[in-house]
C-alpha positions as MATLAB code, in Angstrom:
seq = 'XXXXXXXXXXXXXXXXXXXXXXXXXXXXXXXXXXXXXXXXXXXXXXXXXXXXXXXXXXXXXXXXXXXXXXXXXXXXXXXXXX';
ca = [
      91.858  106.098  148.560;
      92.159  107.185  144.939;
      94.793  105.540  142.778;
      96.477  108.913  142.240;
      96.792  109.500  145.989;
      98.123  105.940  146.348;
     100.801  106.620  143.720;
     101.707  109.803  145.603;
     101.828  108.029  148.961;
     104.270  105.395  147.685;
     106.428  108.001  145.948;
     105.715  107.186  142.296;
     103.978  110.498  141.629;
     104.570  114.003  143.012;
     102.285  116.626  141.472;
     102.300  120.209  142.623;
      99.491  121.087  145.054;
      97.504  124.248  145.589;
      96.855  125.585  149.101;
      93.420  123.924  148.773;
      95.182  120.547  148.243;
      94.224  120.306  144.586;
      96.713  118.274  142.579;
      98.079  120.070  139.526;
      99.330  117.573  136.966;
     101.798  118.503  134.245;
     101.807  116.820  130.865;
     104.842  114.897  132.138;
     102.846  113.746  135.194;
      99.979  112.605  132.978;
     102.285  110.572  130.754;
     103.915  109.087  133.868;
     100.481  108.025  135.178;
      99.618  106.453  131.817;
     102.907  104.556  131.776;
     102.437  103.333  135.363;
      98.927  102.118  134.504;
     100.238  100.262  131.420;
     102.868   98.539  133.541;
     100.298   97.676  136.220;
      98.089   96.067  133.551;
     101.159   94.108  132.452;
     101.417   92.840  136.064;
     104.741   94.487  136.910;
     105.399   94.809  140.619;
     105.642   98.234  142.234;
     109.376   97.635  142.694;
     109.776   96.945  138.966;
     107.743  100.036  138.109;
     109.867  102.149  140.464;
     113.077  100.837  138.834;
     111.805  101.624  135.333;
     110.736  105.116  136.368;
     114.171  105.754  137.882;
     115.806  104.754  134.597;
     113.432  107.033  132.674;
     114.029  110.021  134.957;
     117.448  110.760  133.517;
     115.993  111.157  130.012;
     113.029  113.439  130.884;
     113.564  117.207  131.403;
     113.042  118.295  135.011;
     111.004  121.353  134.170;
     107.758  121.070  132.277;
     104.825  123.351  131.849;
     101.851  122.642  134.117;
      98.695  121.697  132.297;
      95.261  123.035  132.996;
      94.228  119.592  134.167;
      93.756  119.563  137.908;
      92.432  116.963  140.237;
      90.993  117.490  143.681;
      91.394  114.338  145.711;
      88.910  115.513  148.313;
      86.208  115.252  145.666;
      87.440  111.963  144.221;
      85.591  109.953  146.848;
      82.082  108.910  145.825;
      79.491  111.178  147.363;
      76.649  109.502  149.239;
      73.248  109.792  147.647;
      71.296  112.673  149.168;
];
């Protein structure tokens, strides 16, 4: 499982999705991912990360423009050598 899908599954990330299941990440989503990764490197627990994100949520605007960056989780898995 990709780390982005893991973050989605546990509720720390919720990007928009296309009908083809491609994740569309806003600039806000990208910064959130970067912050989560920094906290993970600092050895914060998922509960601590969730608490910090909740505190941050009230200071970040709800609407943000979607970036051109997209990520297709179906293709994130390593492909076997042909």
